[in-house]
PDB file of C-alpha atoms and ligand atoms in Angstrom:
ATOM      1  CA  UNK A   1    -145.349 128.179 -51.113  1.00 66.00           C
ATOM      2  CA  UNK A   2    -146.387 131.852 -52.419  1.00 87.00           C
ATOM      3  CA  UNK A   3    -145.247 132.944 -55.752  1.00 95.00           C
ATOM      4  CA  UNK A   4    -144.088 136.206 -56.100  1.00 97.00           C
ATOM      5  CA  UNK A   5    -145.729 137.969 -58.770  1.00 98.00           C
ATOM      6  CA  UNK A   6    -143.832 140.680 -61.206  1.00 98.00           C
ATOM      7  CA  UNK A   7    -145.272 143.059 -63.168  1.00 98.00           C
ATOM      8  CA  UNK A   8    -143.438 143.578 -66.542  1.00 97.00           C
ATOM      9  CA  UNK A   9    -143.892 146.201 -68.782  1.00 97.00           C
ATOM     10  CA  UNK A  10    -145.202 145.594 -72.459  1.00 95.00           C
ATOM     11  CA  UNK A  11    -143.319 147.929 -74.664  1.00 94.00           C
ATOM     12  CA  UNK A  12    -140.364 150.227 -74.695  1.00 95.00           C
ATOM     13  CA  UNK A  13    -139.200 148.459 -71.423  1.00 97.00           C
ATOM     14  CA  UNK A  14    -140.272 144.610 -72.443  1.00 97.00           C
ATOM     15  CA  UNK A  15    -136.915 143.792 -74.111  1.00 96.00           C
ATOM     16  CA  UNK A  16    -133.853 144.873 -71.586  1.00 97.00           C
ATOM     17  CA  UNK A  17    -136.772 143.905 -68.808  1.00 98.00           C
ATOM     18  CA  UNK A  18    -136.834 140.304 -69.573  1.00 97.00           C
ATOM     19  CA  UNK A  19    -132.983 140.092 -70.740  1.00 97.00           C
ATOM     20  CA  UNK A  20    -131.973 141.057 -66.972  1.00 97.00           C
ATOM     21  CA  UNK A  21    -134.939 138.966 -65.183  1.00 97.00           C
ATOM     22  CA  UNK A  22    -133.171 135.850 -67.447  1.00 97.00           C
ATOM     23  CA  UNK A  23    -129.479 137.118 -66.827  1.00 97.00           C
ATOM     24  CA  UNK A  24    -130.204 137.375 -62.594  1.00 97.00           C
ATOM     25  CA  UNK A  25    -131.738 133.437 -63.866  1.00 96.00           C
ATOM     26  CA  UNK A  26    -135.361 134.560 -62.789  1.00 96.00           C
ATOM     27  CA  UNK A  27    -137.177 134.484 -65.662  1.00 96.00           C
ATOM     28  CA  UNK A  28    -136.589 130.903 -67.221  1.00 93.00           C
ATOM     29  CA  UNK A  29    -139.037 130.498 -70.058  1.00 90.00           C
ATOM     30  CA  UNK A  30    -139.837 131.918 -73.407  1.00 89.00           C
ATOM     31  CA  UNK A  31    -141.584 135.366 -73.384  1.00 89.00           C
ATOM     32  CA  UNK A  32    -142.635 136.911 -76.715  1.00 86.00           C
ATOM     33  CA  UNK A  33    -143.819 140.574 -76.595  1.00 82.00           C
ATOM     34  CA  UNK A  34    -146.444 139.560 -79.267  1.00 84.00           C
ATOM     35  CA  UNK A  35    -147.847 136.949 -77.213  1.00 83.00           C
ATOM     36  CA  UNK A  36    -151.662 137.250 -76.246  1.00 87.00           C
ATOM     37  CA  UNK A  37    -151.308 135.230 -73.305  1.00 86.00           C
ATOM     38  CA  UNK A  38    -150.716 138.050 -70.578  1.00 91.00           C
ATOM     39  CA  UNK A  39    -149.043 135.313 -67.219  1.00 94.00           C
ATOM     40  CA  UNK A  40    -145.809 133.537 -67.461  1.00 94.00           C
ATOM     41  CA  UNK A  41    -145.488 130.759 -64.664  1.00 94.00           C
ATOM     42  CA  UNK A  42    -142.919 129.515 -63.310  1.00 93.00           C
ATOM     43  CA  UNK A  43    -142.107 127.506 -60.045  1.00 93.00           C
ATOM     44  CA  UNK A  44    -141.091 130.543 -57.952  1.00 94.00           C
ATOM     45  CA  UNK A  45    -142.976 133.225 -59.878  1.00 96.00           C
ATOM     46  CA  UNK A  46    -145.869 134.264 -61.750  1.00 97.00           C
ATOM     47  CA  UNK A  47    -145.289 137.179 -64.274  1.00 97.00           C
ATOM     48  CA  UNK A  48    -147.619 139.774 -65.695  1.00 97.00           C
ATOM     49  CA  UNK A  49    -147.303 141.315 -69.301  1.00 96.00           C
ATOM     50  CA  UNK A  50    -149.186 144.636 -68.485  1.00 96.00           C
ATOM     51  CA  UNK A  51    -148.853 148.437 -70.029  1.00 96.00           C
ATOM     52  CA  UNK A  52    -145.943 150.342 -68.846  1.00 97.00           C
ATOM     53  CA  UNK A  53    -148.574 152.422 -67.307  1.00 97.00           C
ATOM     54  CA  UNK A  54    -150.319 150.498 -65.217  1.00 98.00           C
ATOM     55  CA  UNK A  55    -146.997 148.564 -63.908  1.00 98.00           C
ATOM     56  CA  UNK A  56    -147.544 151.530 -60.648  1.00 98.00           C
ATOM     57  CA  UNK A  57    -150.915 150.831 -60.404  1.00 98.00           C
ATOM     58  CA  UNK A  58    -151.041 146.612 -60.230  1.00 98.00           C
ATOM     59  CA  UNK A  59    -147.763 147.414 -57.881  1.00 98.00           C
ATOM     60  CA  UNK A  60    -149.108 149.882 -55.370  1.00 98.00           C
ATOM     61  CA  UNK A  61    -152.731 147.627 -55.187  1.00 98.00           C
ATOM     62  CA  UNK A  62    -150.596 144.466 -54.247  1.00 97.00           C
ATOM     63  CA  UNK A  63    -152.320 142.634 -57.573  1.00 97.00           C
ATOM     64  CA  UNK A  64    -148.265 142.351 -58.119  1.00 98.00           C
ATOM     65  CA  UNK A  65    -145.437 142.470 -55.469  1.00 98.00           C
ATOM     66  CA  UNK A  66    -142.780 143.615 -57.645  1.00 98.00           C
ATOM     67  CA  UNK A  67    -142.886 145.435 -61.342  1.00 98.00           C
ATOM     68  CA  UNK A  68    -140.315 147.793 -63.431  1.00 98.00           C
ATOM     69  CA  UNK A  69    -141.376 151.471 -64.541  1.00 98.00           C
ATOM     70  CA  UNK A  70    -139.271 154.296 -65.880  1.00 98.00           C
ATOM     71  CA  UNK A  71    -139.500 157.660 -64.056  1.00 98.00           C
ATOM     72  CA  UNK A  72    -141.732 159.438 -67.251  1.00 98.00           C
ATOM     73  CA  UNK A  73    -144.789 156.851 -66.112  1.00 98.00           C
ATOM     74  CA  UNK A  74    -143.583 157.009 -62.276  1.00 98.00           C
ATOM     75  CA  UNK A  75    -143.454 160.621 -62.250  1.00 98.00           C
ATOM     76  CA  UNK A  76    -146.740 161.008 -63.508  1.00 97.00           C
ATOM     77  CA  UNK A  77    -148.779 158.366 -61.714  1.00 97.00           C
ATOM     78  CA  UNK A  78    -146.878 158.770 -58.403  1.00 98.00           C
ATOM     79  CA  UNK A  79    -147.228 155.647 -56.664  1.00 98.00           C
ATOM     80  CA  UNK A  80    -146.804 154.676 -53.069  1.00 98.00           C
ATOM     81  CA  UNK A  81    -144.677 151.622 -53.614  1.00 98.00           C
ATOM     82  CA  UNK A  82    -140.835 151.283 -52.332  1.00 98.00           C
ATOM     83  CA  UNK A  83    -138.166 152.160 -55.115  1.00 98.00           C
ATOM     84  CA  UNK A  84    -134.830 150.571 -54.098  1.00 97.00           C
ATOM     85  CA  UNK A  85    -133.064 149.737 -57.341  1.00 97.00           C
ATOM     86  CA  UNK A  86    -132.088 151.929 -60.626  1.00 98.00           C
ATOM     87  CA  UNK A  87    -132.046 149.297 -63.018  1.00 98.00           C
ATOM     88  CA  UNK A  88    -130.551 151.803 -65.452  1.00 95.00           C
ATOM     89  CA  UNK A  89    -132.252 150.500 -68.360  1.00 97.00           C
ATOM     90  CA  UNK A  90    -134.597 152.194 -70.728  1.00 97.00           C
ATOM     91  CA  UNK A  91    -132.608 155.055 -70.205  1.00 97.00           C
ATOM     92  CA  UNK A  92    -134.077 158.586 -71.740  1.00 98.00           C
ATOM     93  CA  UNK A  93    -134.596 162.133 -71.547  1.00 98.00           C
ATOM     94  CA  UNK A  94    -137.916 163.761 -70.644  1.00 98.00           C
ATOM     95  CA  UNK A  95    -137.976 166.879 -73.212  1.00 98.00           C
ATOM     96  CA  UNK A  96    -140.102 169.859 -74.447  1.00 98.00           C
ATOM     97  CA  UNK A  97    -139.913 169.420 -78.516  1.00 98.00           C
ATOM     98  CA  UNK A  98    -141.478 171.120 -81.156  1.00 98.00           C
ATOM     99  CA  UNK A  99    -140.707 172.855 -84.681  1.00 97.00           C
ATOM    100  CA  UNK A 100    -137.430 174.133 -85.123  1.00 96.00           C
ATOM    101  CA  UNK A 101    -139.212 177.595 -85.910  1.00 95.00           C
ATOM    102  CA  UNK A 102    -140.856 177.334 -82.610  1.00 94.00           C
ATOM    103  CA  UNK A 103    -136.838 177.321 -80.656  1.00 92.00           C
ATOM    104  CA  UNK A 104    -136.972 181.281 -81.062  1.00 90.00           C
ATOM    105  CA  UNK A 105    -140.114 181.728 -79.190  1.00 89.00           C
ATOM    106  CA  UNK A 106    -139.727 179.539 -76.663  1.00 92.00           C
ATOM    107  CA  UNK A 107    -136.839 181.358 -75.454  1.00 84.00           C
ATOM    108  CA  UNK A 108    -138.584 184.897 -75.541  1.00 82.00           C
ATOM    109  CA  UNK A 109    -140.212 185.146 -72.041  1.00 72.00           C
ATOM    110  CA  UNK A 110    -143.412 183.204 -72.711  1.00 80.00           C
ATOM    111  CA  UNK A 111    -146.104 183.308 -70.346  1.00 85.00           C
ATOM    112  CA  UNK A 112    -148.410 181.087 -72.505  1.00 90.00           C
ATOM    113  CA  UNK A 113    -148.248 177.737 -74.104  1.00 94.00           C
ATOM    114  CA  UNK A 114    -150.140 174.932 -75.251  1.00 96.00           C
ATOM    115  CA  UNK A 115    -148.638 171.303 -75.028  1.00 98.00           C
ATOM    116  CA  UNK A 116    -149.801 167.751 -76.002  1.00 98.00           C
ATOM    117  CA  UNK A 117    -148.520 165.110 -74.194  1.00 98.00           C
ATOM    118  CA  UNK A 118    -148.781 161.905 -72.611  1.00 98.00           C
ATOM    119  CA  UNK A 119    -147.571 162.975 -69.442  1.00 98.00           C
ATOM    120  CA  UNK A 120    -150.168 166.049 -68.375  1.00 98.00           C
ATOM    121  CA  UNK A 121    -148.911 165.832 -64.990  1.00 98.00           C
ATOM    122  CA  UNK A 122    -145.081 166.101 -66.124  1.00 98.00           C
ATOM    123  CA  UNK A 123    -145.691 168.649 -68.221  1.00 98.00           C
ATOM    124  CA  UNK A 124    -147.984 170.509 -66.317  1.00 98.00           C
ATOM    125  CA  UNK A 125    -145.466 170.865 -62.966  1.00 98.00           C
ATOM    126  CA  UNK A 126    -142.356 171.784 -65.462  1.00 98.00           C
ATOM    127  CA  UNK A 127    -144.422 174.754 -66.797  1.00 96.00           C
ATOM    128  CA  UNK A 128    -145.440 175.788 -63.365  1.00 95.00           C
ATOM    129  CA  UNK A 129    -142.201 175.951 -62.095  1.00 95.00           C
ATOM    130  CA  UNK A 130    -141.247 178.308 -64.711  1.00 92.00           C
ATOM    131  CA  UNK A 131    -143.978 180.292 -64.396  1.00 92.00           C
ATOM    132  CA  UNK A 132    -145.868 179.579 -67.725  1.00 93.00           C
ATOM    133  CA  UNK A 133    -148.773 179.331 -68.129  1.00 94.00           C
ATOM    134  CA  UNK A 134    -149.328 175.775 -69.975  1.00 95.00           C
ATOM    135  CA  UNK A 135    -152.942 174.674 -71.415  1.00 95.00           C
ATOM    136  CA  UNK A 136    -152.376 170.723 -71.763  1.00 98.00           C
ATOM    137  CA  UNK A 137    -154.004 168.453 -74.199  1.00 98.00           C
ATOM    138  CA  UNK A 138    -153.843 164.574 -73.028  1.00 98.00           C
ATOM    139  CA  UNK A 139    -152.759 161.908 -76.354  1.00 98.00           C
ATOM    140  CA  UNK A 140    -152.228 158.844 -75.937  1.00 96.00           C
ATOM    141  CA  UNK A 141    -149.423 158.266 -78.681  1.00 94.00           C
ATOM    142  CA  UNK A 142    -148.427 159.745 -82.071  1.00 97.00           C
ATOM    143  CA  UNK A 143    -148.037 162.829 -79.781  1.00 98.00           C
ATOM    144  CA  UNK A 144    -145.377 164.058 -82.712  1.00 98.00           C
ATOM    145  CA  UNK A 145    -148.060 164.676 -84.966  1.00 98.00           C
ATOM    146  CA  UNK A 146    -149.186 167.984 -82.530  1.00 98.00           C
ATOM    147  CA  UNK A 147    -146.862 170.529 -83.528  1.00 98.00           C
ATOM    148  CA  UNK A 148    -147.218 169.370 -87.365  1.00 97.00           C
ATOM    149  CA  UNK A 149    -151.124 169.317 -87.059  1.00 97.00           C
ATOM    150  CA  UNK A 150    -151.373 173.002 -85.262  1.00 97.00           C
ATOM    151  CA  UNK A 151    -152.671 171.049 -82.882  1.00 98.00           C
ATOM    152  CA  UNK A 152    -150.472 172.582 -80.549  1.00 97.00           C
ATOM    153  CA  UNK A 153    -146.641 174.193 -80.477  1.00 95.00           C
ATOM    154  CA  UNK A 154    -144.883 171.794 -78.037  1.00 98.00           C
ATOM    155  CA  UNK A 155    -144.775 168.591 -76.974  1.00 98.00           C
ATOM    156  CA  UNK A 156    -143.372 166.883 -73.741  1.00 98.00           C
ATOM    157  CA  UNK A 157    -142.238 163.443 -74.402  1.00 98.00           C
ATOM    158  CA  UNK A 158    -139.505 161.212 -73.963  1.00 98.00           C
ATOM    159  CA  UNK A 159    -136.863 160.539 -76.419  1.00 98.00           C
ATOM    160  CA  UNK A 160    -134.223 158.009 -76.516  1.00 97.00           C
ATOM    161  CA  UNK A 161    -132.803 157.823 -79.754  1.00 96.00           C
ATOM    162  CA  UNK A 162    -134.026 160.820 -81.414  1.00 97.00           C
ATOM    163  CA  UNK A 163    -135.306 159.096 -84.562  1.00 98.00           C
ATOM    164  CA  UNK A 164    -138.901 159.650 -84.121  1.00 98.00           C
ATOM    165  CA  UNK A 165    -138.441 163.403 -83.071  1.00 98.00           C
ATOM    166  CA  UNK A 166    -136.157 163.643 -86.037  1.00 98.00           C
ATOM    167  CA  UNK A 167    -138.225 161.640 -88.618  1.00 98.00           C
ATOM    168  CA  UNK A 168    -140.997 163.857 -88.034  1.00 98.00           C
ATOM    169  CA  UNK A 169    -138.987 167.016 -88.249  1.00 98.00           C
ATOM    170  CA  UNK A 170    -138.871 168.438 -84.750  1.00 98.00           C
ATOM    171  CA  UNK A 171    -136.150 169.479 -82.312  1.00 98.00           C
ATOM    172  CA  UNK A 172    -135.686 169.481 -78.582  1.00 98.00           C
ATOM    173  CA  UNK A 173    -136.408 172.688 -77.458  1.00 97.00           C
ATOM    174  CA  UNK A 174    -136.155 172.195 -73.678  1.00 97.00           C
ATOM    175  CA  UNK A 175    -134.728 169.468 -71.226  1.00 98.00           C
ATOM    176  CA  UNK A 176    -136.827 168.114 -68.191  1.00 98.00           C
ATOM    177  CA  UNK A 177    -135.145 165.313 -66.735  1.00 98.00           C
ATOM    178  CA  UNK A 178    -133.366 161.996 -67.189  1.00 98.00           C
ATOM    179  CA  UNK A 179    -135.754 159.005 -66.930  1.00 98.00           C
ATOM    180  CA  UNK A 180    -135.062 155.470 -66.488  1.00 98.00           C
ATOM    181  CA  UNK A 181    -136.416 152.453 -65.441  1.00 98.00           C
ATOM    182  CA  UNK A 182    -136.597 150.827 -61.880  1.00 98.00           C
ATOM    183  CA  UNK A 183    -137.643 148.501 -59.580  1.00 98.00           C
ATOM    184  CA  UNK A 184    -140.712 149.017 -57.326  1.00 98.00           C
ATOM    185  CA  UNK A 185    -142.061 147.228 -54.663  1.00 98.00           C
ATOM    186  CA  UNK A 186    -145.796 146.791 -53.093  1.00 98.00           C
ATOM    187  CA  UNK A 187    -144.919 147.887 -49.399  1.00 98.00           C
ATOM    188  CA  UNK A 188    -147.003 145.459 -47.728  1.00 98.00           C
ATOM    189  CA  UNK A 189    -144.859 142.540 -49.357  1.00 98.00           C
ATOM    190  CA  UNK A 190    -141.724 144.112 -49.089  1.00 98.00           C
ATOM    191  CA  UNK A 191    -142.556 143.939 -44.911  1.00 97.00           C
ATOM    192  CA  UNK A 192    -144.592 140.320 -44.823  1.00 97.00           C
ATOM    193  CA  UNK A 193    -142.086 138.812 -47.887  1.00 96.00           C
ATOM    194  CA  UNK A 194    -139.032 140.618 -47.158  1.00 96.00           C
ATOM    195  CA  UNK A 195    -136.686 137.879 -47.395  1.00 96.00           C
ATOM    196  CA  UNK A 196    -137.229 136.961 -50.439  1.00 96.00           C
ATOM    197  CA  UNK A 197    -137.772 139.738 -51.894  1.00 97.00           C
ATOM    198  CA  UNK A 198    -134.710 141.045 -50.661  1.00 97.00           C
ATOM    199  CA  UNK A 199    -132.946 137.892 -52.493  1.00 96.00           C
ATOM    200  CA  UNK A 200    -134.925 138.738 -55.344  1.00 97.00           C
ATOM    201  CA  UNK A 201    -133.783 142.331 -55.092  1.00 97.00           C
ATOM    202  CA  UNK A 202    -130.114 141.089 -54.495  1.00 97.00           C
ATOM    203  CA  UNK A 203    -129.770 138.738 -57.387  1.00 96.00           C
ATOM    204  CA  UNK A 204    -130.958 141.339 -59.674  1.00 96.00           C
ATOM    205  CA  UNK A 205    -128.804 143.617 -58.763  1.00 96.00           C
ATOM    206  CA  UNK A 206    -125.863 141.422 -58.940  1.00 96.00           C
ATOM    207  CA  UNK A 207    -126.492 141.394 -62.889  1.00 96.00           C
ATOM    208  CA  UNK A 208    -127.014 145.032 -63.441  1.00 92.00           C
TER     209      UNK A 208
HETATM  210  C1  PRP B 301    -141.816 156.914 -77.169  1.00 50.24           C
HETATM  211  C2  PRP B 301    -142.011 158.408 -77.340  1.00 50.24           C
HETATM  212  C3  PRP B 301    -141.507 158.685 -78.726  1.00 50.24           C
HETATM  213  C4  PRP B 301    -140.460 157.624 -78.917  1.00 50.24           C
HETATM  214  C5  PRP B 301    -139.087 158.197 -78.691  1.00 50.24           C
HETATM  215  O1  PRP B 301    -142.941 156.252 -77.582  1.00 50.24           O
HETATM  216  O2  PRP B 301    -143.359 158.784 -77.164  1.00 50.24           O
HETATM  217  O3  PRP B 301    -142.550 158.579 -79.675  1.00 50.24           O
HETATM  218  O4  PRP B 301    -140.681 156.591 -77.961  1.00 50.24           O
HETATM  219  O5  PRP B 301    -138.074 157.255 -78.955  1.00 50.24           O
HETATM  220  P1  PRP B 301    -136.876 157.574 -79.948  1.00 50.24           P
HETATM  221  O6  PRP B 301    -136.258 158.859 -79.518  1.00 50.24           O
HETATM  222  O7  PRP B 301    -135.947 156.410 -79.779  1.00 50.24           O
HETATM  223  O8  PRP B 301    -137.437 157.644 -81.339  1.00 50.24           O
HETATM  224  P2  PRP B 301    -143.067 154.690 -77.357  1.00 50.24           P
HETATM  225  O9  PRP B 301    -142.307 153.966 -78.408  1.00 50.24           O
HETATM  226  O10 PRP B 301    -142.724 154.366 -75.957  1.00 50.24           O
HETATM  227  O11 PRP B 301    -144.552 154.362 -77.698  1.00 50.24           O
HETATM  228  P3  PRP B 301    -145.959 154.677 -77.076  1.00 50.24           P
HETATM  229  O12 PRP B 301    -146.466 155.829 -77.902  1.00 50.24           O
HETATM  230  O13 PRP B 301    -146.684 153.423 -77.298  1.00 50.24           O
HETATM  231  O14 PRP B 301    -145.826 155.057 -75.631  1.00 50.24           O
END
């Protein structure tokens, strides 16, 4: 019999992720964010400790049939999979931040901007629909340390809590969009496995 395989996210996600795959009784065993080992087996399932960011990408090739991504990396790497379930976890807000000195001029008609984010593609369709003109610089992490550096004035990241923003002495400055995590599906499986991964889809749900 054919495992399904699910692509979990390492990181922000990893926690709530693998309490609701053990609540829905999917995920039986131990699994340690630290761990180096990067498959969990089970009898029904083989799971995959990947990057958040590459949970579209393992998804959409079929390497997985299932994974869990928040909009922020969805939005950005736009993957053909099928979405059918809001898991509602990992919730946050996509933002524009920067220093609280910067509020003023962000809110006097600006036509030019520069931003450093990890989400170019985010960023860079938020500032075109409002008719700026936004030069982006790609980071990987750390991205508060921009507007502190001079590296740039803004930011676009995602904030949950509001400590790091808040630690490093910046402000929200501009709301994007709500972002949270949920379930996608390779399309190919979804038609040749359907039933069960609609039964995986349904006991999942049943927990959320
Ligand atoms: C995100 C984001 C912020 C932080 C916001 O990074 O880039 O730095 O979380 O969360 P808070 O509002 O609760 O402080 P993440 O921890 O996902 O790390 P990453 O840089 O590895 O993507």
């Amino acid at each position: 019999m054919e495992r399904i395989i699910i692509a979990v996210p390492k990181g922000r996600l990893f926690g709530q992720t693998i309490e609701i795959l053990k609540k829905a009784d999917i995920l039986k065993e131990e699994v340690k964010p630290e761990s180096r080992k990067l498959t969990v087996e089970s009898e029904d399932f083989i799971f995959l400790l990947v990057r958040a960011k590459d949970v579209p990408t393992y998804v959409e090739y079929g390497v997985a049939d299932i994974g869990v991504a928040g909009d922020d990396v969805l939005l950005e790497k736009n993957p053909d999979v099928y979405i059918p379930t809001d898991l509602k976890i990992g919730a946050c807000r996509i933002v524009v931040a920067g220093l609280p000195e910067s509020k003023e001029k962000y809110s006097h008609n600006l036509t030019e901007i520069k931003v450093a984010t990890k989400y170019p593609k985010i960023a860079e369709n938020f500032f075109k629909e409002k008719g700026i003109n936004a030069s982006i610089i790609e980071l990987y992490g750390s991205v508060e340390l921009a507007p502190i550096l001079g590296l740039t004035d803004y930011i676009v990241d995602i904030v949950e809590t509001g400590t790091t923003l808040r630690e490093n002495g910046l402000v929200v400055i501009d709301d994007i969009r709500p972002s949270s995590a949920k379930l996608i599906i390779n399309r190919a499986s979804y038609k040749t496995n359907n039933e069960k991964i609609s039964e995986f889809i349904n006991k999942l749900e049943k927990v959320l």
